[in-house]
PDB file of C-alpha atoms in Angstrom:
ATOM      1  CA  VAL A   1      19.799  -9.886  -9.379  1.00  0.00           C
ATOM      2  CA  ALA A   2      19.695 -10.590 -13.305  1.00  0.00           C
ATOM      3  CA  LEU A   3      18.648 -13.878 -12.677  1.00  0.00           C
ATOM      4  CA  TYR A   4      15.834 -13.453 -10.164  1.00  0.00           C
ATOM      5  CA  LYS A   5      14.416 -10.775 -11.997  1.00  0.00           C
ATOM      6  CA  SER A   6      14.243 -13.306 -15.044  1.00  0.00           C
ATOM      7  CA  VAL A   7      12.122 -15.836 -12.860  1.00  0.00           C
ATOM      8  CA  PRO A   8       8.495 -15.375 -13.997  1.00  0.00           C
ATOM      9  CA  THR A   9       7.022 -14.086 -10.707  1.00  0.00           C
ATOM     10  CA  ARG A  10       3.680 -12.557 -12.221  1.00  0.00           C
ATOM     11  CA  LEU A  11       2.569 -16.046 -13.792  1.00  0.00           C
ATOM     12  CA  LEU A  12       3.797 -17.575 -10.520  1.00  0.00           C
ATOM     13  CA  SER A  13       1.966 -15.294  -8.466  1.00  0.00           C
ATOM     14  CA  ARG A  14      -1.490 -15.896 -10.695  1.00  0.00           C
ATOM     15  CA  ALA A  15      -1.370 -19.420 -10.204  1.00  0.00           C
ATOM     16  CA  TRP A  16      -0.858 -18.911  -6.621  1.00  0.00           C
ATOM     17  CA  GLY A  17      -3.937 -16.573  -6.674  1.00  0.00           C
ATOM     18  CA  ARG A  18      -6.200 -19.684  -8.681  1.00  0.00           C
ATOM     19  CA  LEU A  19      -4.717 -22.019  -5.793  1.00  0.00           C
ATOM     20  CA  ASN A  20      -5.993 -19.872  -2.890  1.00  0.00           C
ATOM     21  CA  GLN A  21      -9.740 -19.852  -4.179  1.00  0.00           C
ATOM     22  CA  VAL A  22      -9.526 -23.893  -4.363  1.00  0.00           C
ATOM     23  CA  GLU A  23     -12.108 -24.605  -1.578  1.00  0.00           C
ATOM     24  CA  LEU A  24     -10.546 -26.601   1.011  1.00  0.00           C
ATOM     25  CA  PRO A  25     -12.369 -29.687   2.829  1.00  0.00           C
ATOM     26  CA  THR A  26     -13.824 -28.732   6.225  1.00  0.00           C
ATOM     27  CA  TRP A  27     -11.614 -31.659   7.505  1.00  0.00           C
ATOM     28  CA  LEU A  28      -8.459 -30.199   5.984  1.00  0.00           C
ATOM     29  CA  ARG A  29      -8.998 -26.427   6.943  1.00  0.00           C
ATOM     30  CA  LYS A  30      -7.787 -26.377  10.663  1.00  0.00           C
ATOM     31  CA  PRO A  31      -4.705 -28.187   9.821  1.00  0.00           C
ATOM     32  CA  VAL A  32      -4.077 -26.030   7.059  1.00  0.00           C
ATOM     33  CA  TYR A  33      -4.591 -22.708   8.502  1.00  0.00           C
ATOM     34  CA  SER A  34      -2.985 -24.059  11.970  1.00  0.00           C
ATOM     35  CA  LEU A  35       0.308 -24.214  10.128  1.00  0.00           C
ATOM     36  CA  TYR A  36       0.320 -21.185   8.565  1.00  0.00           C
ATOM     37  CA  ILE A  37      -0.850 -19.332  11.844  1.00  0.00           C
ATOM     38  CA  TRP A  38       2.510 -21.134  13.704  1.00  0.00           C
ATOM     39  CA  THR A  39       5.071 -20.134  10.768  1.00  0.00           C
ATOM     40  CA  PHE A  40       4.183 -16.354  10.670  1.00  0.00           C
ATOM     41  CA  GLY A  41       3.249 -15.896  14.494  1.00  0.00           C
ATOM     42  CA  VAL A  42      -0.811 -14.936  13.425  1.00  0.00           C
ATOM     43  CA  ASN A  43      -2.871 -13.695  16.066  1.00  0.00           C
ATOM     44  CA  MET A  44      -6.452 -14.957  15.590  1.00  0.00           C
ATOM     45  CA  LYS A  45      -7.657 -13.897  18.736  1.00  0.00           C
ATOM     46  CA  GLU A  46      -7.826 -10.255  16.864  1.00  0.00           C
ATOM     47  CA  ALA A  47     -10.305 -11.824  13.994  1.00  0.00           C
ATOM     48  CA  ALA A  48     -13.788 -11.141  13.926  1.00  0.00           C
ATOM     49  CA  VAL A  49     -14.246 -14.818  13.481  1.00  0.00           C
ATOM     50  CA  GLU A  50     -11.875 -17.142  15.212  1.00  0.00           C
ATOM     51  CA  ASP A  51     -13.062 -20.560  13.765  1.00  0.00           C
ATOM     52  CA  LEU A  52     -10.884 -21.774  11.257  1.00  0.00           C
ATOM     53  CA  HIS A  53     -13.288 -24.223   9.474  1.00  0.00           C
ATOM     54  CA  HIS A  54     -15.263 -20.179   8.722  1.00  0.00           C
ATOM     55  CA  TYR A  55     -12.736 -19.944   6.037  1.00  0.00           C
ATOM     56  CA  ARG A  56     -13.056 -22.040   2.685  1.00  0.00           C
ATOM     57  CA  ASN A  57      -9.965 -21.319   1.517  1.00  0.00           C
ATOM     58  CA  LEU A  58      -6.791 -19.455   1.969  1.00  0.00           C
ATOM     59  CA  SER A  59      -7.837 -16.485   0.399  1.00  0.00           C
ATOM     60  CA  GLU A  60     -10.234 -15.846   2.447  1.00  0.00           C
ATOM     61  CA  PHE A  61      -8.146 -16.579   5.566  1.00  0.00           C
ATOM     62  CA  PHE A  62      -5.428 -14.326   3.973  1.00  0.00           C
ATOM     63  CA  ARG A  63      -8.273 -11.447   3.883  1.00  0.00           C
ATOM     64  CA  ARG A  64      -9.638 -11.975   7.378  1.00  0.00           C
ATOM     65  CA  LYS A  65     -11.765  -9.008   8.894  1.00  0.00           C
ATOM     66  CA  LEU A  66     -10.625  -8.222  12.424  1.00  0.00           C
ATOM     67  CA  LYS A  67     -13.174  -7.480  15.470  1.00  0.00           C
ATOM     68  CA  PRO A  68     -14.013  -3.150  15.583  1.00  0.00           C
ATOM     69  CA  GLN A  69     -12.473  -3.174  18.604  1.00  0.00           C
ATOM     70  CA  ALA A  70      -8.950  -4.500  18.214  1.00  0.00           C
ATOM     71  CA  ARG A  71      -7.559  -1.487  16.171  1.00  0.00           C
ATOM     72  CA  PRO A  72      -8.857   1.952  17.491  1.00  0.00           C
ATOM     73  CA  VAL A  73      -7.790   4.655  15.474  1.00  0.00           C
ATOM     74  CA  CYS A  74      -5.734   7.506  16.825  1.00  0.00           C
ATOM     75  CA  CYS A  75      -7.619  10.619  16.938  1.00  0.00           C
ATOM     76  CA  LEU A  76      -4.775  13.080  18.547  1.00  0.00           C
ATOM     77  CA  HIS A  77      -2.285  12.542  15.189  1.00  0.00           C
ATOM     78  CA  SER A  78      -3.039  13.797  11.845  1.00  0.00           C
ATOM     79  CA  VAL A  79      -1.538  10.660  10.189  1.00  0.00           C
ATOM     80  CA  ILE A  80      -1.764   7.345  11.448  1.00  0.00           C
ATOM     81  CA  SER A  81      -0.629   3.598   9.843  1.00  0.00           C
ATOM     82  CA  PRO A  82      -2.952   2.695   7.269  1.00  0.00           C
ATOM     83  CA  SER A  83      -2.176  -0.874   8.276  1.00  0.00           C
ATOM     84  CA  ASP A  84      -0.160  -3.577  10.244  1.00  0.00           C
ATOM     85  CA  GLY A  85       3.203  -3.855   9.289  1.00  0.00           C
ATOM     86  CA  LYS A  86       7.047  -2.684   9.963  1.00  0.00           C
ATOM     87  CA  ILE A  87       8.674   0.599   9.446  1.00  0.00           C
ATOM     88  CA  LEU A  88      11.172   0.449   7.096  1.00  0.00           C
ATOM     89  CA  ASN A  89      11.901   3.710   6.605  1.00  0.00           C
ATOM     90  CA  PHE A  90      10.454   7.380   6.962  1.00  0.00           C
ATOM     91  CA  GLY A  91      11.478  10.834   6.989  1.00  0.00           C
ATOM     92  CA  GLN A  92      11.426  13.934   4.491  1.00  0.00           C
ATOM     93  CA  VAL A  93      12.377  13.290   0.464  1.00  0.00           C
ATOM     94  CA  LYS A  94      15.677  14.702  -0.355  1.00  0.00           C
ATOM     95  CA  ASN A  95      16.794  15.049  -4.125  1.00  0.00           C
ATOM     96  CA  CYS A  96      14.000  13.208  -5.560  1.00  0.00           C
ATOM     97  CA  GLU A  97      15.229  10.070  -3.979  1.00  0.00           C
ATOM     98  CA  VAL A  98      13.006   7.911  -1.549  1.00  0.00           C
ATOM     99  CA  GLU A  99      14.723   5.420   0.686  1.00  0.00           C
ATOM    100  CA  GLN A 100      13.225   1.865   0.087  1.00  0.00           C
ATOM    101  CA  VAL A 101      15.560   0.237   3.163  1.00  0.00           C
ATOM    102  CA  LYS A 102      18.004   2.279   4.722  1.00  0.00           C
ATOM    103  CA  GLY A 103      20.902   3.159   2.501  1.00  0.00           C
ATOM    104  CA  VAL A 104      18.972   1.663  -0.781  1.00  0.00           C
ATOM    105  CA  THR A 105      16.745   4.465  -2.676  1.00  0.00           C
ATOM    106  CA  TYR A 106      14.742   4.713  -5.624  1.00  0.00           C
ATOM    107  CA  SER A 107      13.679   7.465  -8.017  1.00  0.00           C
ATOM    108  CA  LEU A 108      10.477   9.563  -7.008  1.00  0.00           C
ATOM    109  CA  GLU A 109       9.234  10.266 -10.823  1.00  0.00           C
ATOM    110  CA  SER A 110      10.075   6.393 -11.555  1.00  0.00           C
ATOM    111  CA  PHE A 111       7.860   5.107  -8.886  1.00  0.00           C
ATOM    112  CA  LEU A 112       5.179   7.869  -9.128  1.00  0.00           C
ATOM    113  CA  GLY A 113       5.175   8.051 -13.095  1.00  0.00           C
ATOM    114  CA  PRO A 114       5.084  11.685 -14.888  1.00  0.00           C
ATOM    115  CA  ARG A 115       2.777  14.248 -12.788  1.00  0.00           C
ATOM    116  CA  ILE A 116      -0.339  14.492 -12.916  1.00  0.00           C
ATOM    117  CA  CYS A 117      -1.510  17.917 -14.244  1.00  0.00           C
ATOM    118  CA  ARG A 118      -2.589  20.560 -11.481  1.00  0.00           C
ATOM    119  CA  GLU A 119      -5.919  21.356 -12.588  1.00  0.00           C
ATOM    120  CA  GLU A 120      -7.124  17.646 -12.420  1.00  0.00           C
ATOM    121  CA  LEU A 121      -6.290  17.775  -8.587  1.00  0.00           C
ATOM    122  CA  HIS A 122      -7.688  20.887  -7.933  1.00  0.00           C
ATOM    123  CA  PHE A 123      -4.035  21.986  -5.861  1.00  0.00           C
ATOM    124  CA  SER A 124      -4.036  25.842  -5.032  1.00  0.00           C
ATOM    125  CA  GLN A 125      -1.431  27.340  -7.207  1.00  0.00           C
ATOM    126  CA  ALA A 126       2.289  27.414  -5.887  1.00  0.00           C
ATOM    127  CA  PRO A 127       5.538  28.454  -7.430  1.00  0.00           C
ATOM    128  CA  SER A 128       6.706  26.438  -9.894  1.00  0.00           C
ATOM    129  CA  GLY A 129       9.665  24.296  -9.177  1.00  0.00           C
ATOM    130  CA  ASN A 130      12.686  23.060 -11.525  1.00  0.00           C
ATOM    131  CA  SER A 131      12.443  19.425  -9.592  1.00  0.00           C
ATOM    132  CA  PHE A 132      10.121  16.662  -9.918  1.00  0.00           C
ATOM    133  CA  GLN A 133       9.888  16.915  -6.298  1.00  0.00           C
ATOM    134  CA  GLN A 134       9.283  20.897  -5.917  1.00  0.00           C
ATOM    135  CA  GLN A 135       6.358  20.275  -8.362  1.00  0.00           C
ATOM    136  CA  LEU A 136       4.342  18.169  -6.449  1.00  0.00           C
ATOM    137  CA  VAL A 137       4.532  20.307  -3.226  1.00  0.00           C
ATOM    138  CA  THR A 138       1.813  22.892  -3.833  1.00  0.00           C
ATOM    139  CA  LYS A 139       2.384  25.095  -0.734  1.00  0.00           C
ATOM    140  CA  GLU A 140       5.167  27.719   0.233  1.00  0.00           C
ATOM    141  CA  GLY A 141       7.294  26.524   2.815  1.00  0.00           C
ATOM    142  CA  ASN A 142       5.898  22.794   2.652  1.00  0.00           C
ATOM    143  CA  GLU A 143       7.894  20.100   2.483  1.00  0.00           C
ATOM    144  CA  LEU A 144       7.597  16.371   0.941  1.00  0.00           C
ATOM    145  CA  TYR A 145       7.627  13.556   3.706  1.00  0.00           C
ATOM    146  CA  HIS A 146       7.665   9.474   2.678  1.00  0.00           C
ATOM    147  CA  CYS A 147       7.000   6.550   4.939  1.00  0.00           C
ATOM    148  CA  VAL A 148       7.490   2.752   4.158  1.00  0.00           C
ATOM    149  CA  ILE A 149       5.244   0.021   5.830  1.00  0.00           C
ATOM    150  CA  TYR A 150       6.089  -3.779   5.199  1.00  0.00           C
ATOM    151  CA  LEU A 151       3.510  -6.410   5.662  1.00  0.00           C
ATOM    152  CA  ALA A 152       4.653  -9.724   6.404  1.00  0.00           C
ATOM    153  CA  PRO A 153       2.605 -12.602   5.386  1.00  0.00           C
ATOM    154  CA  GLY A 154       1.244 -13.014   9.162  1.00  0.00           C
ATOM    155  CA  ASP A 155      -0.020  -9.310   9.623  1.00  0.00           C
ATOM    156  CA  TYR A 156      -3.464  -8.054   8.625  1.00  0.00           C
ATOM    157  CA  HIS A 157      -3.865  -7.710   4.960  1.00  0.00           C
ATOM    158  CA  CYS A 158      -6.427  -4.866   4.643  1.00  0.00           C
ATOM    159  CA  PHE A 159      -5.214  -0.815   4.703  1.00  0.00           C
ATOM    160  CA  HIS A 160      -7.213   1.677   5.587  1.00  0.00           C
ATOM    161  CA  SER A 161      -7.248   5.513   4.397  1.00  0.00           C
ATOM    162  CA  PRO A 162      -4.093   7.280   6.815  1.00  0.00           C
ATOM    163  CA  THR A 163      -5.724  10.661   7.154  1.00  0.00           C
ATOM    164  CA  ASP A 164      -9.216  12.755   5.601  1.00  0.00           C
ATOM    165  CA  TRP A 165      -8.075  13.037   2.315  1.00  0.00           C
ATOM    166  CA  ARG A 166      -9.656  13.210  -1.363  1.00  0.00           C
ATOM    167  CA  VAL A 167      -8.546  10.690  -4.085  1.00  0.00           C
ATOM    168  CA  SER A 168      -8.385  12.290  -7.512  1.00  0.00           C
ATOM    169  CA  HIS A 169      -6.109   9.796  -9.577  1.00  0.00           C
ATOM    170  CA  ARG A 170      -5.536   6.371  -9.750  1.00  0.00           C
ATOM    171  CA  ARG A 171      -2.271   5.099 -11.650  1.00  0.00           C
ATOM    172  CA  HIS A 172      -2.012   1.234 -12.105  1.00  0.00           C
ATOM    173  CA  PHE A 173       1.622   0.033 -12.820  1.00  0.00           C
ATOM    174  CA  PRO A 174       1.851  -3.682 -14.354  1.00  0.00           C
ATOM    175  CA  GLY A 175       5.061  -4.669 -13.318  1.00  0.00           C
ATOM    176  CA  SER A 176       7.313  -7.842 -11.983  1.00  0.00           C
ATOM    177  CA  LEU A 177       6.351  -9.482  -8.735  1.00  0.00           C
ATOM    178  CA  MET A 178       9.467  -9.397  -6.653  1.00  0.00           C
ATOM    179  CA  SER A 179       9.662 -10.298  -2.761  1.00  0.00           C
ATOM    180  CA  VAL A 180       9.796  -7.195  -1.029  1.00  0.00           C
ATOM    181  CA  ASN A 181      11.025  -8.927   2.172  1.00  0.00           C
ATOM    182  CA  PRO A 182      13.350  -6.323   3.687  1.00  0.00           C
ATOM    183  CA  GLY A 183      16.360  -8.833   2.563  1.00  0.00           C
ATOM    184  CA  VAL A 184      15.646  -8.960  -0.574  1.00  0.00           C
ATOM    185  CA  ALA A 185      15.003  -4.953  -1.032  1.00  0.00           C
ATOM    186  CA  ARG A 186      18.459  -4.364   0.454  1.00  0.00           C
ATOM    187  CA  TRP A 187      20.376  -5.832  -2.642  1.00  0.00           C
ATOM    188  CA  ILE A 188      17.457  -4.658  -5.631  1.00  0.00           C
ATOM    189  CA  LYS A 189      18.018  -1.170  -6.563  1.00  0.00           C
ATOM    190  CA  GLU A 190      14.738   0.408  -7.355  1.00  0.00           C
ATOM    191  CA  LEU A 191      12.416  -2.485  -6.164  1.00  0.00           C
ATOM    192  CA  PHE A 192       9.667  -0.828  -5.777  1.00  0.00           C
ATOM    193  CA  CYS A 193       9.649   0.604  -9.220  1.00  0.00           C
ATOM    194  CA  HIS A 194      10.054  -2.896 -10.868  1.00  0.00           C
ATOM    195  CA  ASN A 195       7.241  -4.109  -8.723  1.00  0.00           C
ATOM    196  CA  GLU A 196       3.503  -3.823  -9.905  1.00  0.00           C
ATOM    197  CA  ARG A 197       1.944  -1.525  -7.995  1.00  0.00           C
ATOM    198  CA  VAL A 198      -1.148   1.072  -7.547  1.00  0.00           C
ATOM    199  CA  VAL A 199      -1.040   4.800  -6.553  1.00  0.00           C
ATOM    200  CA  LEU A 200      -3.313   6.564  -5.430  1.00  0.00           C
ATOM    201  CA  THR A 201      -2.928  10.335  -5.693  1.00  0.00           C
ATOM    202  CA  GLY A 202      -4.885  13.458  -3.973  1.00  0.00           C
ATOM    203  CA  ASP A 203      -4.846  16.019  -1.628  1.00  0.00           C
ATOM    204  CA  TRP A 204      -5.235  16.475   1.994  1.00  0.00           C
ATOM    205  CA  LYS A 205      -5.553  19.857   4.082  1.00  0.00           C
ATOM    206  CA  HIS A 206      -1.487  20.705   3.607  1.00  0.00           C
ATOM    207  CA  GLY A 207      -1.433  19.513   0.208  1.00  0.00           C
ATOM    208  CA  PHE A 208      -0.696  16.987  -2.257  1.00  0.00           C
ATOM    209  CA  PHE A 209      -0.628  13.448  -0.876  1.00  0.00           C
ATOM    210  CA  SER A 210      -0.098   9.610  -2.182  1.00  0.00           C
ATOM    211  CA  LEU A 211      -0.810   6.398  -1.114  1.00  0.00           C
ATOM    212  CA  THR A 212       0.812   3.439  -3.329  1.00  0.00           C
ATOM    213  CA  ALA A 213      -0.004  -0.219  -2.701  1.00  0.00           C
ATOM    214  CA  VAL A 214       2.999  -2.286  -3.780  1.00  0.00           C
ATOM    215  CA  GLY A 215       2.533  -5.905  -5.165  1.00  0.00           C
ATOM    216  CA  ALA A 216       4.591  -8.789  -4.551  1.00  0.00           C
ATOM    217  CA  THR A 217       5.307 -12.396  -5.120  1.00  0.00           C
ATOM    218  CA  ASN A 218       1.997 -14.060  -4.655  1.00  0.00           C
ATOM    219  CA  VAL A 219       0.193 -11.120  -4.148  1.00  0.00           C
ATOM    220  CA  GLY A 220      -0.670  -9.739  -7.561  1.00  0.00           C
ATOM    221  CA  SER A 221      -4.273  -9.187  -6.333  1.00  0.00           C
ATOM    222  CA  ILE A 222      -4.578  -5.741  -4.896  1.00  0.00           C
ATOM    223  CA  ARG A 223      -7.685  -4.424  -4.393  1.00  0.00           C
ATOM    224  CA  ILE A 224      -9.126  -1.017  -3.699  1.00  0.00           C
ATOM    225  CA  TYR A 225     -12.920  -1.100  -2.456  1.00  0.00           C
ATOM    226  CA  PHE A 226     -13.891   2.205  -4.638  1.00  0.00           C
ATOM    227  CA  ASP A 227     -12.315   1.298  -7.895  1.00  0.00           C
ATOM    228  CA  GLN A 228     -14.331  -1.760  -9.396  1.00  0.00           C
ATOM    229  CA  ASP A 229     -12.527  -0.824 -12.701  1.00  0.00           C
ATOM    230  CA  LEU A 230      -8.688  -1.940 -11.090  1.00  0.00           C
ATOM    231  CA  HIS A 231      -7.594  -5.565 -12.266  1.00  0.00           C
ATOM    232  CA  THR A 232      -3.775  -6.163 -10.970  1.00  0.00           C
ATOM    233  CA  ASN A 233      -1.618  -8.760 -12.203  1.00  0.00           C
ATOM    234  CA  SER A 234      -3.397  -9.145 -15.468  1.00  0.00           C
ATOM    235  CA  PRO A 235      -1.688 -10.747 -18.386  1.00  0.00           C
ATOM    236  CA  SER A 236      -3.073  -8.131 -20.783  1.00  0.00           C
ATOM    237  CA  TYR A 237      -1.277  -5.921 -19.538  1.00  0.00           C
ATOM    238  CA  SER A 238       2.343  -5.416 -20.118  1.00  0.00           C
ATOM    239  CA  LYS A 239       5.525  -4.269 -17.710  1.00  0.00           C
ATOM    240  CA  GLY A 240       6.712  -0.656 -18.272  1.00  0.00           C
ATOM    241  CA  SER A 241       3.539   0.896 -19.300  1.00  0.00           C
ATOM    242  CA  TYR A 242       0.662   2.103 -16.991  1.00  0.00           C
ATOM    243  CA  ASN A 243      -2.926   3.098 -17.036  1.00  0.00           C
ATOM    244  CA  ASP A 244      -4.357   6.399 -15.563  1.00  0.00           C
ATOM    245  CA  PHE A 245      -8.080   6.734 -13.781  1.00  0.00           C
ATOM    246  CA  SER A 246      -8.915   9.913 -13.343  1.00  0.00           C
ATOM    247  CA  PHE A 247     -12.111   9.994 -10.123  1.00  0.00           C
ATOM    248  CA  ILE A 248     -13.028  13.614 -11.129  1.00  0.00           C
ATOM    249  CA  SER A 249     -13.260  13.579 -14.811  1.00  0.00           C
ATOM    250  CA  ASN A 250     -14.892   9.900 -15.089  1.00  0.00           C
ATOM    251  CA  ASN A 251     -16.573   9.613 -12.085  1.00  0.00           C
ATOM    252  CA  ASN A 252     -17.013  11.921  -9.235  1.00  0.00           C
ATOM    253  CA  LYS A 253     -16.596  15.857  -9.831  1.00  0.00           C
ATOM    254  CA  GLU A 254     -15.156  16.241  -6.359  1.00  0.00           C
ATOM    255  CA  GLY A 255     -13.029  12.610  -6.359  1.00  0.00           C
ATOM    256  CA  ILE A 256     -13.406  10.055  -3.625  1.00  0.00           C
ATOM    257  CA  PRO A 257     -13.374  11.739   0.124  1.00  0.00           C
ATOM    258  CA  MET A 258     -11.822   9.183   2.341  1.00  0.00           C
ATOM    259  CA  ARG A 259     -11.726   9.467   6.374  1.00  0.00           C
ATOM    260  CA  LYS A 260      -8.905   8.670   8.653  1.00  0.00           C
ATOM    261  CA  GLY A 261      -9.100   4.753   9.420  1.00  0.00           C
ATOM    262  CA  GLU A 262     -11.854   3.981   6.671  1.00  0.00           C
ATOM    263  CA  HIS A 263     -11.218   0.707   4.669  1.00  0.00           C
ATOM    264  CA  LEU A 264      -9.750   1.214   1.771  1.00  0.00           C
ATOM    265  CA  GLY A 265      -8.398  -1.854  -0.109  1.00  0.00           C
ATOM    266  CA  GLU A 266      -6.787  -5.210   0.524  1.00  0.00           C
ATOM    267  CA  PHE A 267      -3.696  -7.468  -0.341  1.00  0.00           C
ATOM    268  CA  ASN A 268      -4.401 -11.247  -0.794  1.00  0.00           C
ATOM    269  CA  LEU A 269      -0.660 -12.251   1.156  1.00  0.00           C
ATOM    270  CA  GLY A 270       1.857  -9.318   2.434  1.00  0.00           C
ATOM    271  CA  SER A 271       3.481  -6.056   1.321  1.00  0.00           C
ATOM    272  CA  THR A 272       4.444  -2.681   1.091  1.00  0.00           C
ATOM    273  CA  ILE A 273       2.522   0.536   1.491  1.00  0.00           C
ATOM    274  CA  VAL A 274       4.460   3.659   0.759  1.00  0.00           C
ATOM    275  CA  LEU A 275       2.987   7.207   1.638  1.00  0.00           C
ATOM    276  CA  ILE A 276       4.262  10.015   0.280  1.00  0.00           C
ATOM    277  CA  PHE A 277       2.766  13.733   1.344  1.00  0.00           C
ATOM    278  CA  GLU A 278       3.291  17.187   1.729  1.00  0.00           C
ATOM    279  CA  ALA A 279       2.959  18.855   4.924  1.00  0.00           C
ATOM    280  CA  PRO A 280       4.376  21.762   6.664  1.00  0.00           C
ATOM    281  CA  LYS A 281       8.267  21.955   8.171  1.00  0.00           C
ATOM    282  CA  ASP A 282       7.183  20.969  11.668  1.00  0.00           C
ATOM    283  CA  PHE A 283       5.443  17.512  10.708  1.00  0.00           C
ATOM    284  CA  LYS A 284       6.801  15.383  12.800  1.00  0.00           C
ATOM    285  CA  PHE A 285       7.410  11.349  12.622  1.00  0.00           C
ATOM    286  CA  HIS A 286       6.344   9.438  15.632  1.00  0.00           C
ATOM    287  CA  LEU A 287       8.377   6.254  14.732  1.00  0.00           C
ATOM    288  CA  LYS A 288      11.611   4.225  15.318  1.00  0.00           C
ATOM    289  CA  PRO A 289      12.529   2.441  11.742  1.00  0.00           C
ATOM    290  CA  GLY A 290      11.981  -1.346  12.414  1.00  0.00           C
ATOM    291  CA  GLN A 291       9.284  -0.987  14.984  1.00  0.00           C
ATOM    292  CA  LYS A 292       6.181  -2.779  14.840  1.00  0.00           C
ATOM    293  CA  ILE A 293       3.160  -0.994  14.084  1.00  0.00           C
ATOM    294  CA  HIS A 294      -0.589  -1.648  13.797  1.00  0.00           C
ATOM    295  CA  PHE A 295      -3.459   0.359  11.954  1.00  0.00           C
ATOM    296  CA  GLY A 296      -4.826   3.002  13.313  1.00  0.00           C
ATOM    297  CA  GLU A 297      -1.353   3.849  15.833  1.00  0.00           C
ATOM    298  CA  ALA A 298      -0.133   6.971  15.203  1.00  0.00           C
ATOM    299  CA  LEU A 299       2.630   7.788  12.482  1.00  0.00           C
ATOM    300  CA  GLY A 300       2.660  11.503  13.052  1.00  0.00           C
ATOM    301  CA  SER A 301       1.398  14.498  13.664  1.00  0.00           C
ATOM    302  CA  LEU A 302       2.199  18.660  13.393  1.00  0.00           C
TER     303      LEU A 302
END
């Protein structure tokens, strides 16, 4: 593990990012993309543009859009999957620890960083708790839940809003860019806390809500569509730090409203989405560990 952590994954990912931007000759596009499609099982029939010659470089191919009817958004459930991927873990947050895969946990506070002031997030007053987990819960009787979705290289790389909510704050953690493949996640404790990530925090009708996009090897680029000031995997940021941006004090007094299913951001290859949110005790997930899921399908509801 120590040897793997010493690999300059940030530098390698920046180099890969530049390679992705190189325009391919028209004659080379089909064989290169066809090899990728065959290797990772990409379903190009869902793509808005199926013609492989249309994509000038690998980056455009990775970020391909889907046909509008390819991913219907479930209206019956309160929380939907924000992306295509594989369900690694889900359930209630317990003892301030979250499972990245079965049996391997990470600290909730290390992952999200220090608590943002409640005044900024316009949260309702709630009984003050002693633990970091209790401080996030804004309404008495609610619990904190989590869900981890792994995006493989062949998956649709955009992610969307999982529910109707308001984004008040963005926290960017520069960090390593180790693989988040489930096999690797089993043997590196707190992998998600080591890796570069973007934490979006806000509130929905039941209280606290957050969506975190976790970077991975060759995925130094995390883009949030409404946040033009975000620049990930930049050499100007040092690992171990973080930088905050408020969408209330700096941009929009009411934050950024997001509708369920609305485009939110994109990765350049494949990575992980982590949802951590507050909900009443009768919230139920409609999932099985390890199942494949598509954007728009139900995660859970009350």
